[in-house]
Coordinates of C-alpha atoms and ligand atoms in Angstrom, one line a residue:
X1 CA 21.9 -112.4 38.1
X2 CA 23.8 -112.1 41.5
X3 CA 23.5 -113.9 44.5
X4 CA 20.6 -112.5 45.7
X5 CA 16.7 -113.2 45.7
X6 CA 16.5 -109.7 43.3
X7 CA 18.4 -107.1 41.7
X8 CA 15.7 -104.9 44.1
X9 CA 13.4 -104.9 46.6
X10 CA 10.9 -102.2 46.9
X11 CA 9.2 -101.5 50.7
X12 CA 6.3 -99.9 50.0
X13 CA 3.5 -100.2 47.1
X14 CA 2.7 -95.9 46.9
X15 CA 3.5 -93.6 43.9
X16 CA 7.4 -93.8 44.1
X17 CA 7.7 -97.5 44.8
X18 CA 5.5 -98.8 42.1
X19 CA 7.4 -96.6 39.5
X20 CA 10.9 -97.3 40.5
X21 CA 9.9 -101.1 40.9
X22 CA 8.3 -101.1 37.3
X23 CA 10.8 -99.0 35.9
X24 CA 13.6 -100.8 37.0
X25 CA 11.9 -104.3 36.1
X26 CA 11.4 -102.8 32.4
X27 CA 14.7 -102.9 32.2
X28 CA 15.4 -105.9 32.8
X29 CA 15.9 -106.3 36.7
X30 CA 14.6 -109.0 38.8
X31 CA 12.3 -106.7 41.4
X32 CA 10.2 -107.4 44.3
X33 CA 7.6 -105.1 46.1
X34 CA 6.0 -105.8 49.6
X35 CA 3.1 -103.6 50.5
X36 CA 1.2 -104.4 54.0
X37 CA -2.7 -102.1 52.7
X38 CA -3.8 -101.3 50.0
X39 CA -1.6 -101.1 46.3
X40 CA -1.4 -97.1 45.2
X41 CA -0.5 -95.7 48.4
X42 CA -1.4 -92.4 50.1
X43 CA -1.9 -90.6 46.9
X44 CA -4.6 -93.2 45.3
X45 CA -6.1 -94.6 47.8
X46 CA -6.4 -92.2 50.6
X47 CA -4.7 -88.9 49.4
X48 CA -4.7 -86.6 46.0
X49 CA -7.2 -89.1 44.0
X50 CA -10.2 -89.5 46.5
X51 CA -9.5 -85.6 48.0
X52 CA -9.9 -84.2 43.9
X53 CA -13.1 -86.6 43.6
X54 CA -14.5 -84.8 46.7
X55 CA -12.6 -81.3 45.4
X56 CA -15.2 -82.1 42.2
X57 CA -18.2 -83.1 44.5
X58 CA -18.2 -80.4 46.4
X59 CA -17.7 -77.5 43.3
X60 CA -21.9 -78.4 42.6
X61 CA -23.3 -76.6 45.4
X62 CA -22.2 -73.0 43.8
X63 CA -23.1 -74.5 40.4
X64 CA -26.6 -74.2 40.9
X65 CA -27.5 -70.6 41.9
X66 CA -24.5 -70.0 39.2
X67 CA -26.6 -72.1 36.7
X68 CA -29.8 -70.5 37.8
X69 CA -28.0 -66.9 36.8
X70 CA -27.6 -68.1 33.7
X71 CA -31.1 -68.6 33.0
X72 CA -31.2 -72.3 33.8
X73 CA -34.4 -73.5 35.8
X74 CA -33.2 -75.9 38.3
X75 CA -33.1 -76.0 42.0
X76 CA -30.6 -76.8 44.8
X77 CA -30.0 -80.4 45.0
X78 CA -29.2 -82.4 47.9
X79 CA -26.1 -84.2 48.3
X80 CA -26.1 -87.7 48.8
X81 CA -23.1 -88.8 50.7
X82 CA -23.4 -92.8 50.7
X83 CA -24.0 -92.3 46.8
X84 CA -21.1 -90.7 46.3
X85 CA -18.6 -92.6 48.7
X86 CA -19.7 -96.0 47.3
X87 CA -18.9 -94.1 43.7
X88 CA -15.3 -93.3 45.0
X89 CA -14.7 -96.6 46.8
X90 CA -15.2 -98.9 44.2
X91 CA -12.9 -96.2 41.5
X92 CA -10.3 -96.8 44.4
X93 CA -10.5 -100.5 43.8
X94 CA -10.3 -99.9 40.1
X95 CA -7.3 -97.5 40.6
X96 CA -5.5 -100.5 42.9
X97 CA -6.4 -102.6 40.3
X98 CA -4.5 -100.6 37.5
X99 CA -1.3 -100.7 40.1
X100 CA -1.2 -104.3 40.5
X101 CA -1.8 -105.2 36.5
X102 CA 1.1 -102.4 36.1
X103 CA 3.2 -104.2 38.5
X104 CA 2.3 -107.5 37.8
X105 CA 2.5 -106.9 33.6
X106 CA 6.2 -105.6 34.6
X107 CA 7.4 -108.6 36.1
X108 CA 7.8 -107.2 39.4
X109 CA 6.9 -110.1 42.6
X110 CA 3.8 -108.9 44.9
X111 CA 4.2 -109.3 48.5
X112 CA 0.7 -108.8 50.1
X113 CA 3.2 -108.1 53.3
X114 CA 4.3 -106.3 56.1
X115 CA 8.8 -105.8 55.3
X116 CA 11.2 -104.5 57.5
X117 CA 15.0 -104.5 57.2
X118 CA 17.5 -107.5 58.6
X119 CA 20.4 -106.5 57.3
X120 CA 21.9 -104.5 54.3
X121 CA 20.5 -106.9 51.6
X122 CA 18.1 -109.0 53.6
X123 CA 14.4 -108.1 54.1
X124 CA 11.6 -110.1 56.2
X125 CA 8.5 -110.0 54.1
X126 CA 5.6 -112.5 55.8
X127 CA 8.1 -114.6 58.1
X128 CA 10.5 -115.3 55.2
X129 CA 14.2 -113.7 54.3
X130 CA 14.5 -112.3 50.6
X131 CA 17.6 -111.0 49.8
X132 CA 18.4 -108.1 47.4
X133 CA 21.3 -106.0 46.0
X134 CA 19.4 -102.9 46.4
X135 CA 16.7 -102.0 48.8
X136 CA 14.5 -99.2 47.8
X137 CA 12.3 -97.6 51.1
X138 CA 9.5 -96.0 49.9
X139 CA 6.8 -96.0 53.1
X140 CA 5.6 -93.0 53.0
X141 CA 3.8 -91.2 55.9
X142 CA 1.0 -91.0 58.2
X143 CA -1.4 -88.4 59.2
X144 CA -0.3 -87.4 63.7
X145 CA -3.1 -86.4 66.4
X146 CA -2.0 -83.4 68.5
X147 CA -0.1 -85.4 71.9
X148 CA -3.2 -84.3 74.1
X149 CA -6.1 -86.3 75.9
X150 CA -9.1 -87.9 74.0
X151 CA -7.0 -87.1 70.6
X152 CA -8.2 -90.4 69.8
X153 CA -12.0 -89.1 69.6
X154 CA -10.8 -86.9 66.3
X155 CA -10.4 -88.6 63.0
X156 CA -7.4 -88.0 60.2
X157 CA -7.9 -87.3 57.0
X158 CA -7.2 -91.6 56.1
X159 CA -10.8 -91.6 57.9
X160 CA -13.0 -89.2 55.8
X161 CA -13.0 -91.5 52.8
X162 CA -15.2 -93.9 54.8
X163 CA -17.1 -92.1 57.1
X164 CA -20.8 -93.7 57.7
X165 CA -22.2 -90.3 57.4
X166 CA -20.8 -86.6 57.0
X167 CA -21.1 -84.6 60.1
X168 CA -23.4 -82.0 60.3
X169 CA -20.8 -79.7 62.3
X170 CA -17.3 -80.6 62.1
X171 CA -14.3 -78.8 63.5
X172 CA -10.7 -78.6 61.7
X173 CA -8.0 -78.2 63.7
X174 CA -4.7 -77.2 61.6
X175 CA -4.0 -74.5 58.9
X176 CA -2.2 -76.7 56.3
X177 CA -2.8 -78.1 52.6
X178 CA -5.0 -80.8 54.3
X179 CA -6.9 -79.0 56.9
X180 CA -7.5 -75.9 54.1
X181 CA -8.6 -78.4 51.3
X182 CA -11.1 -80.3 53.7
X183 CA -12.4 -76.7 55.1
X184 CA -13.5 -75.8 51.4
X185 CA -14.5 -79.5 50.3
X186 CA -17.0 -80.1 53.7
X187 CA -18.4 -76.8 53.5
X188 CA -19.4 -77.5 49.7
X189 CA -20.8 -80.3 50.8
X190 CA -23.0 -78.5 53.0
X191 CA -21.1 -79.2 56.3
X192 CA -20.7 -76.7 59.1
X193 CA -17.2 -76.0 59.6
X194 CA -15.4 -74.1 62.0
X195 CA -11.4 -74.5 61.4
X196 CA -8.8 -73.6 64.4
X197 CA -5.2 -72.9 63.5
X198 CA -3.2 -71.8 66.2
X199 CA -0.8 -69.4 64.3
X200 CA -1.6 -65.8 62.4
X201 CA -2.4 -66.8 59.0
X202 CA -3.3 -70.2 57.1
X203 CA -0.9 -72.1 54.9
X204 CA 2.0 -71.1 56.5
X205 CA 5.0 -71.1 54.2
X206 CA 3.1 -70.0 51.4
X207 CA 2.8 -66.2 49.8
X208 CA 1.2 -64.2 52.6
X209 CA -1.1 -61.9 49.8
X210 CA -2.3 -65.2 48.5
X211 CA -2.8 -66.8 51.7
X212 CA -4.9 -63.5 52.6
X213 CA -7.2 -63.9 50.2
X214 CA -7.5 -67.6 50.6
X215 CA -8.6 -67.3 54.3
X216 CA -11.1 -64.5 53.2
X217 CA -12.7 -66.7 50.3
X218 CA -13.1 -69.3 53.3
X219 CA -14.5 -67.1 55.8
X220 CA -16.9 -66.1 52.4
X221 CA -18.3 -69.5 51.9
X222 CA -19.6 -70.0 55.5
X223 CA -16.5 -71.9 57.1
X224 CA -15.9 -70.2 60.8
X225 CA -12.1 -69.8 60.4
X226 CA -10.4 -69.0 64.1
X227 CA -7.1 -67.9 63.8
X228 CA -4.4 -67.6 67.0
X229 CA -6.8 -70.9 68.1
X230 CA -6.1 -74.3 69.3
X231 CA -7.8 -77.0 70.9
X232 CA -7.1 -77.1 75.1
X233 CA -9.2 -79.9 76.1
X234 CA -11.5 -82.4 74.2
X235 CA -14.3 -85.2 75.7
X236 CA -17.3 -87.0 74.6
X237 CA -20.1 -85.0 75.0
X238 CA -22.4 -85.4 77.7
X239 CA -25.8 -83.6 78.2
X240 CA -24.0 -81.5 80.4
X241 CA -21.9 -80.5 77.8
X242 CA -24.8 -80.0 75.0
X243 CA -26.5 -78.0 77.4
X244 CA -24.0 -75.9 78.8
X245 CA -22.8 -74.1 75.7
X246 CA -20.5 -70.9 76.3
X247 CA -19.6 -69.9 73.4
X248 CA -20.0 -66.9 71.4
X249 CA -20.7 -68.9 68.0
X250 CA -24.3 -68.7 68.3
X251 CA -24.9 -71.0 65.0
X252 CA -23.3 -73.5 66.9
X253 CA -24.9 -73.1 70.2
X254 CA -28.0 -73.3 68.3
X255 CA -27.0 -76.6 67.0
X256 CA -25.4 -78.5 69.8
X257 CA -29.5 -77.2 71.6
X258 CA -31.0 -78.4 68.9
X259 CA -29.9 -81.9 69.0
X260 CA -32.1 -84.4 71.1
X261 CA -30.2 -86.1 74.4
X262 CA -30.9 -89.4 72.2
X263 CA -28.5 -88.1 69.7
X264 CA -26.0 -88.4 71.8
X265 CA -23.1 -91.4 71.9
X266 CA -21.1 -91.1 75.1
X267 CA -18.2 -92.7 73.1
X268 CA -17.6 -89.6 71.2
X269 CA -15.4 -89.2 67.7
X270 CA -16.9 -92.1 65.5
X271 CA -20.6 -91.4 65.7
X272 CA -20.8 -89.4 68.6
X273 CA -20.8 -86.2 69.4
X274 CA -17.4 -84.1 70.6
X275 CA -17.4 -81.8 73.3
X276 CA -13.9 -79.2 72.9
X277 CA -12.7 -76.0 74.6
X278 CA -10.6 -74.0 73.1
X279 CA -7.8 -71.3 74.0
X280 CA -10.4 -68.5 72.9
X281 CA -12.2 -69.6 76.0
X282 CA -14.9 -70.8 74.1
X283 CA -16.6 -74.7 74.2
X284 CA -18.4 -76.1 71.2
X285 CA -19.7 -79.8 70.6
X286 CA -19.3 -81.1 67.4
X287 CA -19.9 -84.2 65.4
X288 CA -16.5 -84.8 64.5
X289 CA -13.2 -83.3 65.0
X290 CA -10.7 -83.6 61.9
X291 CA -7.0 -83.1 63.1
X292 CA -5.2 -81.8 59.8
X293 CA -2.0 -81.3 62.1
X294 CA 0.6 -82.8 60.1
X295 CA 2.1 -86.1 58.9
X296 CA 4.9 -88.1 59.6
X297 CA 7.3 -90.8 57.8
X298 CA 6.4 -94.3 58.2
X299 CA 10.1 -95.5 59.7
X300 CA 8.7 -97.2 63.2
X301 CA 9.7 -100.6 63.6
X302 CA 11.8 -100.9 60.1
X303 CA 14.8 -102.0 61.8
X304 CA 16.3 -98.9 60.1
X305 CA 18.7 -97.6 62.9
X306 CA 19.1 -101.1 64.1
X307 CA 21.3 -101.6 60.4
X308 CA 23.4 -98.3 60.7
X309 CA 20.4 -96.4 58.3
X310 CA 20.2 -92.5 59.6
X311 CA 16.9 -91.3 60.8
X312 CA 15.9 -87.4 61.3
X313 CA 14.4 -85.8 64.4
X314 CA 10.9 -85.8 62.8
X315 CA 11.7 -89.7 62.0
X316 CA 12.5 -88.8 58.2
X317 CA 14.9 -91.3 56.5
X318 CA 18.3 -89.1 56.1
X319 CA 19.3 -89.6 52.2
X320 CA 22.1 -87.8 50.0
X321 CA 21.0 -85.9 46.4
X322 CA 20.7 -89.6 45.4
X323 CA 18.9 -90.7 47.6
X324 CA 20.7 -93.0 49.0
X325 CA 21.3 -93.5 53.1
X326 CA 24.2 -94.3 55.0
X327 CA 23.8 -98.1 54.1
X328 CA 25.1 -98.1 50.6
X329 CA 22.9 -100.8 49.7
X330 CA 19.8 -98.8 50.5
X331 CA 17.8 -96.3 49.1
X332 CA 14.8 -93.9 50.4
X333 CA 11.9 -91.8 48.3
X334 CA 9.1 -90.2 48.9
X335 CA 7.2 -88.8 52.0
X336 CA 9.4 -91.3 54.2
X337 CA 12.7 -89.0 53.6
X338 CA 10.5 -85.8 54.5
X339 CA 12.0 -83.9 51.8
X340 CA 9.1 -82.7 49.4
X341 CA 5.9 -84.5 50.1
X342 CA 4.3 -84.7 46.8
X343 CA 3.0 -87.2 44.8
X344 CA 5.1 -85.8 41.8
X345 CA 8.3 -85.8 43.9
X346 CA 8.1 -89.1 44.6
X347 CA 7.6 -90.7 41.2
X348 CA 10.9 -88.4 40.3
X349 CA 12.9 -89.5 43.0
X350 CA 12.3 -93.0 42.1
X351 CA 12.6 -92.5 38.0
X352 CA 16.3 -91.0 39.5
X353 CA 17.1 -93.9 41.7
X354 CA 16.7 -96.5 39.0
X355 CA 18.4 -94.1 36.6
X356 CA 21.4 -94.1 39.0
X357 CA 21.0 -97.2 40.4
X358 CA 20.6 -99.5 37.2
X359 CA 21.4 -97.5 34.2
X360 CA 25.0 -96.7 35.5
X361 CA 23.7 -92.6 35.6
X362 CA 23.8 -91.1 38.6
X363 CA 21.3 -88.6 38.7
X364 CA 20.4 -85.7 42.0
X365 CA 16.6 -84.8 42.0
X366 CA 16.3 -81.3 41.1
X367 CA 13.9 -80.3 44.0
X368 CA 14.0 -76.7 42.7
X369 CA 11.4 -74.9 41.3
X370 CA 8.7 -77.3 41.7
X371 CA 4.7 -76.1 40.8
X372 CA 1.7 -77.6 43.3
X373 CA -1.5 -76.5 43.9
X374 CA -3.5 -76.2 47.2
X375 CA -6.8 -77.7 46.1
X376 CA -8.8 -75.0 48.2
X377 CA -12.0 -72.8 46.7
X378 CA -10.9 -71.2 45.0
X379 CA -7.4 -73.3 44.4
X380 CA -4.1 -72.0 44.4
X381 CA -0.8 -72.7 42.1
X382 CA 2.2 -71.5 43.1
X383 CA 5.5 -72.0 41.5
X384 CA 9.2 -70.2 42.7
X385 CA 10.0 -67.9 45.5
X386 CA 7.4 -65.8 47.5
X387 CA 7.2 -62.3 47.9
X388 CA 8.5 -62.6 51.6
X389 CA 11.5 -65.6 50.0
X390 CA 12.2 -62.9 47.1
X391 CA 13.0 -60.0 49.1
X392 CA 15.1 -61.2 51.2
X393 CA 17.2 -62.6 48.6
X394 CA 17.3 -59.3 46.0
X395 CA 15.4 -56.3 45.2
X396 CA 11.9 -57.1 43.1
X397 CA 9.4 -55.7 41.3
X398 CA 5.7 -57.0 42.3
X399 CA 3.3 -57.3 39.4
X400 CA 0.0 -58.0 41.2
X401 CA -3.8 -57.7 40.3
X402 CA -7.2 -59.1 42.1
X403 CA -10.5 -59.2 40.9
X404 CA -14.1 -60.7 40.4
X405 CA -14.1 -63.1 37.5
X406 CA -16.5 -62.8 34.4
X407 CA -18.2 -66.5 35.2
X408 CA -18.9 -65.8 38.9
X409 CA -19.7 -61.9 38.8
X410 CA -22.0 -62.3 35.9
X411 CA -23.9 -64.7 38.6
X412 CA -23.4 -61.7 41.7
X413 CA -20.7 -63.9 43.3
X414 CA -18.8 -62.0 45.3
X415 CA -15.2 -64.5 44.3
X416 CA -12.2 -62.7 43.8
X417 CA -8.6 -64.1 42.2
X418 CA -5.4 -63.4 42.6
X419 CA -2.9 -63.3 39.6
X420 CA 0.6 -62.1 41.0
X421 CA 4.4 -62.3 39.6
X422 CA 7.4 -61.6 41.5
X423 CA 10.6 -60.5 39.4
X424 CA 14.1 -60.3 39.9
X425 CA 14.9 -56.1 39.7
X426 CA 18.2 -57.1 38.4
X427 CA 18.0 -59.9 35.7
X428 CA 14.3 -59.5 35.2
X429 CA 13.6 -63.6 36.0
X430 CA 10.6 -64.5 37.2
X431 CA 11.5 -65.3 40.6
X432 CA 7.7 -66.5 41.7
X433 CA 3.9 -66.7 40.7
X434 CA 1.1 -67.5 42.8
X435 CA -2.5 -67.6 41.4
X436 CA -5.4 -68.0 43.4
X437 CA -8.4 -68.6 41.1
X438 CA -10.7 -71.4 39.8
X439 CA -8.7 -73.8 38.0
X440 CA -5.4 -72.4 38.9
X441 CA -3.8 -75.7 39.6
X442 CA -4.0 -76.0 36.0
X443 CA -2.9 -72.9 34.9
X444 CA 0.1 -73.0 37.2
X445 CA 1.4 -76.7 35.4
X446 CA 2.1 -74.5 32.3
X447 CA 3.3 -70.9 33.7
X448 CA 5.6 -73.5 35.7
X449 CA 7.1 -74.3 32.3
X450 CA 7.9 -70.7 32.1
X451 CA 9.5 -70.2 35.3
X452 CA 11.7 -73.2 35.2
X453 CA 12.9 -72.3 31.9
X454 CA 14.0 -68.8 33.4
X455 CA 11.9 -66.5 31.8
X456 CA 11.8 -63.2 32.4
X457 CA 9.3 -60.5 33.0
X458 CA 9.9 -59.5 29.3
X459 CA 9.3 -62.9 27.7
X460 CA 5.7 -63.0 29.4
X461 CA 4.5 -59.6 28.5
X462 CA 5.9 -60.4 24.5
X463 CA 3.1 -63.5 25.1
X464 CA 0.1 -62.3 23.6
X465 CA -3.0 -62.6 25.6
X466 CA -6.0 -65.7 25.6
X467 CA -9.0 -63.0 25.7
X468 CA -11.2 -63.8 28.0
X469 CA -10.1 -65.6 30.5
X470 CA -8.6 -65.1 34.0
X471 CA -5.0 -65.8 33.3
X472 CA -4.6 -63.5 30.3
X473 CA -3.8 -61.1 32.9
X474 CA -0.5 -62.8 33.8
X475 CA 0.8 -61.7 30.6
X476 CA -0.7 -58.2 30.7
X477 CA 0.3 -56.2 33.8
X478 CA 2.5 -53.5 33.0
X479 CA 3.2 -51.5 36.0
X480 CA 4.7 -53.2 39.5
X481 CA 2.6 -52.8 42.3
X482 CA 5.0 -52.0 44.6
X483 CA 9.1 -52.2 44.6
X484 CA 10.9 -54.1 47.8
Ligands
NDP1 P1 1.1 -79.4 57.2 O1 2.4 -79.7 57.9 O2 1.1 -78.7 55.9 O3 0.2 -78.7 58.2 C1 0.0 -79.1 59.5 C2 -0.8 -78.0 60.2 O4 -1.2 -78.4 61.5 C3 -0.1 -76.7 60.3 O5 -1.0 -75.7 60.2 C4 0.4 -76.8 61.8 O6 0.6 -75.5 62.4 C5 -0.7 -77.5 62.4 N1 -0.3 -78.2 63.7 C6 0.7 -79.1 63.8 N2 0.7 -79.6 65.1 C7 -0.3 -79.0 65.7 C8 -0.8 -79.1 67.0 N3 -0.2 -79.9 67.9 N4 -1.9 -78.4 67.4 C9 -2.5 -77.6 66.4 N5 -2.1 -77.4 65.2 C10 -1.0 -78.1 64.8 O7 0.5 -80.8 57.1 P2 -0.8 -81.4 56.3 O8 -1.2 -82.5 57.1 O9 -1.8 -80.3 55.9 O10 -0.1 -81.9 54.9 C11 1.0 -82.7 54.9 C12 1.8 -82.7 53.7 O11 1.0 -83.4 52.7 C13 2.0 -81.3 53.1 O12 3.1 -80.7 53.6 C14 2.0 -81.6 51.6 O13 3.4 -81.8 51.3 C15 1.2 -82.8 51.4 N6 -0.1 -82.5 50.8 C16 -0.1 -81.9 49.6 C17 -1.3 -81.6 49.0 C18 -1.3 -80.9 47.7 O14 -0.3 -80.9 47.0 N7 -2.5 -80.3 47.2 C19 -2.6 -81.8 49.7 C20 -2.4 -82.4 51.0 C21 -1.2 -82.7 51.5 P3 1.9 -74.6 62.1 O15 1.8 -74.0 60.8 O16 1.9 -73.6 63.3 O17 3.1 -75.6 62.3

């Protein structure tokens, strides 16, 4: 043991700071973690976990006219939001639970605490000074409002776990993971849902096929997707504003009318209703406004810059392939560097940290390559390079097929899925895959195996098809699409 209070001291109690705390405590390390809400983080307690409960929720609704094809004799049932959101709340407390008897069973010292940085091994944690060798950041980040008037009337997606109610019309605003996954849950739930995103497509970034038949599956299911749209002004609606509808959306017009004047809670956002114009020229009044618009790194007020510690233009914590800053001393993971923002990501930058840190191994987190899954309906799983990526880079060969699937078609769903591999024309590798189906954030885990491993077009066709299902057809195209 050193002169210091620990061997490390973790700042911040989410995925990647509970594993690199416990990880480095298994091995013998004296570690202390300081955590100012609730143990778990964005992912447990307010992210992934409760979003994938709601995900499952929100899959019923179809299940019953599905069920009802299938010669089952039930009817629609009605979803009961307080019955479910006391179900999640109290697995949330269970899940924190789990995370402190982790921590606790590793030997690694709780601080129920607000930390920030005094110096290179110094850290104030509830008015007292701990020292430490090593100081790991891992704060994560926070959902950001749009910088415009009345933002504060709009929730964030920390908000929907605890509404008091669901709205009966809410309006998105954002084209994202987030504001695609909440468009697909709250319409399942039996939500109105209009969604603005101001540029030409959803999920920007992602494969622009797959993100064209993701926006159409939307539209499908009833959600009022504008694209090239964007919020301009935003109040608390008044009578005025209730009665003096413009819009074209007559569904909605109907149901701002419909509403009595006694309905209505000047306040706005929380409860009341939420009068917004938008750049289409047209004004709707909603009961809540969700602004999916992005998150940033929780660095404010760390006394980061303060000790020499680099941060980005979008307030990200500036690391090297070891994550480690410009103090020496100091470390970063997680959504707080900006680099990768997944759950997954995190937890490996930190196994890497304490590997490099502690085990004398210094060892760069391979951000390459990595699978995720948007959870819409229906979900996609994507691993590699796009279509768009890939053919910038080399010539391809585009292996692509869409159709209705067996489960839903039976039932006279109109649901379509997208099975699609891009491949290197030169080396044959499989460069990308996308899948945009029911379940396909499981399916992509495993064909992420493949494409890590390098394999080529060749080595998936030699795989002999699982008959029937959806993803057989991954290994059976034969003949490209199209050439680039
Ligand atoms: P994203 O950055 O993915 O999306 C933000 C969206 O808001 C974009 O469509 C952006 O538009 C739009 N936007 C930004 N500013 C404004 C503005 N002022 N007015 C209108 N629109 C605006 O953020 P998310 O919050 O959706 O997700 C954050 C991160 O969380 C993701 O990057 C992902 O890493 C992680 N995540 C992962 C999930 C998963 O793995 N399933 C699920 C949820 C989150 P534009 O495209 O034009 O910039």
């Amino acid at each position: 043991m050193s002169d210091f209070d620990y061997d490390l001291f973790v700042i911040g109690g989410g995925s990647g700071g509970v594993r690199a705390a416990r990880v480095a405590a298994a091995g013998g390390a004296k570690v202390a973690l300081a955590e100012d809400n609730r143990m778990g983080g964005t992912c447990v307690i307010r992210g992934c976990v409760p979003k994938k409960l709601m995900v499952f929720a929100s899959s019923y609704r179809e299940g019953f006219s599905e069920a009802r094809a299938y010669g089952w004799d039930v009817q629609d049932g009605e979803f009961k939001w307080p019955v479910f959101r006391d179900h999640l709340n109290k697995e949330l407390d269970r899940l924190e639970g789990v995370y402190r008897k982790l921590l606790d069973g590793s030997g690694v010292e709780i601080f129920d605490a607000r930390a920030k940085l005094a110096d290179a091994h110094t850290v104030e944690v509830g008015g007292e000074k701990k020292t430490a060798k090593h100081i790991l950041v891992a704060t994560g980040g926070h959902p950001v409002r749009p910088d415009m008037a009345n933002a504060h009337l709009g929730i964030v997606s920390d908000d929907i776990f605890s509404l008091d109610k669901l709205p009966e019309k809410l309006l998105i605003v954002g084209g994202g993971y987030i504001a695609c996954e909440f468009a697909c849950i709250m319409a399942g739930l039996g939500v109105e849902v209009t969604q603005y995103y101001r540029g030409a497509q959803i999920l920007r970034g992602f494969d622009d096929e797959a993100r064209g038949l993701i926006a159409e599956m939307m539209r499908e299911q009833g959600i009022n997707l504008h694209l090239g749209t964007n919020i301009v002004e935003m109040g608390a609606a008044d009578a005025d504003h209730t009665a003096s509808w413009t819009g074209t959306d007559s569904d909605a017009a109907m149901g701002a009318s419909a509403r009595s004047a006694g309905d209505l809670v000047p306040e706005g956002g929380k409860g009341g209703l939420i009068w917004v114009k938008s750049t289409n020229g047209q004004e709707g009044v909603y009961d809540q406004v969700l602004f999916a618009t992005g998150r940033s790194p929780n660095t404010r007020d760390m006394g980061l810059e303060e000790i020499g510690i680099e941060v980005g233009r979008r307030g990200e914590i500036m690391v090297d392939e070891y994550s480690q800053t410009a103090v020496p001393s100091v470390y970063a993971i997680g959504d707080v560097t900006n680099r990768v923002n997944l759950t997954p990501v995190a937890i490996r930058e930190g196994m890497a940290f304490v590997e490099t840190v502690f085990n004398g191994n210094p060892t760069p987190v391979d951000h390459d390559l990595i699978p995720s899954a948007v959870f819409t309906t229906p979900e996609y799983g994507t691993v590699g390079l796009t279509e768009e990526e890939a053919r910038e880079q080399e010539e391809i060969e585009v292996y692509c097929t869409s159709f209705r699937p067996m489960q839903t078609a039976f039932a006279g769903k109109p649901w379509r899925v997208l099975m699609k591999l891009v491949v290197s024309k030169a080396n044959r590798k499989v460069l990308g895959c996308h899948i945009v189906a029911p379940g396909a954030g499981e399916m992509i885990q495993l064909a992420g195996i493949a494409v890590k491993m390098g394999a080529t077009k060749e080595d998936f066709d030699r795989t002999v098809a699982v008959h029937p299902t959806m993803s057989e057809e991954i290994v059976t195209m034969r003949e490209p699409m199209r050439t680039a």
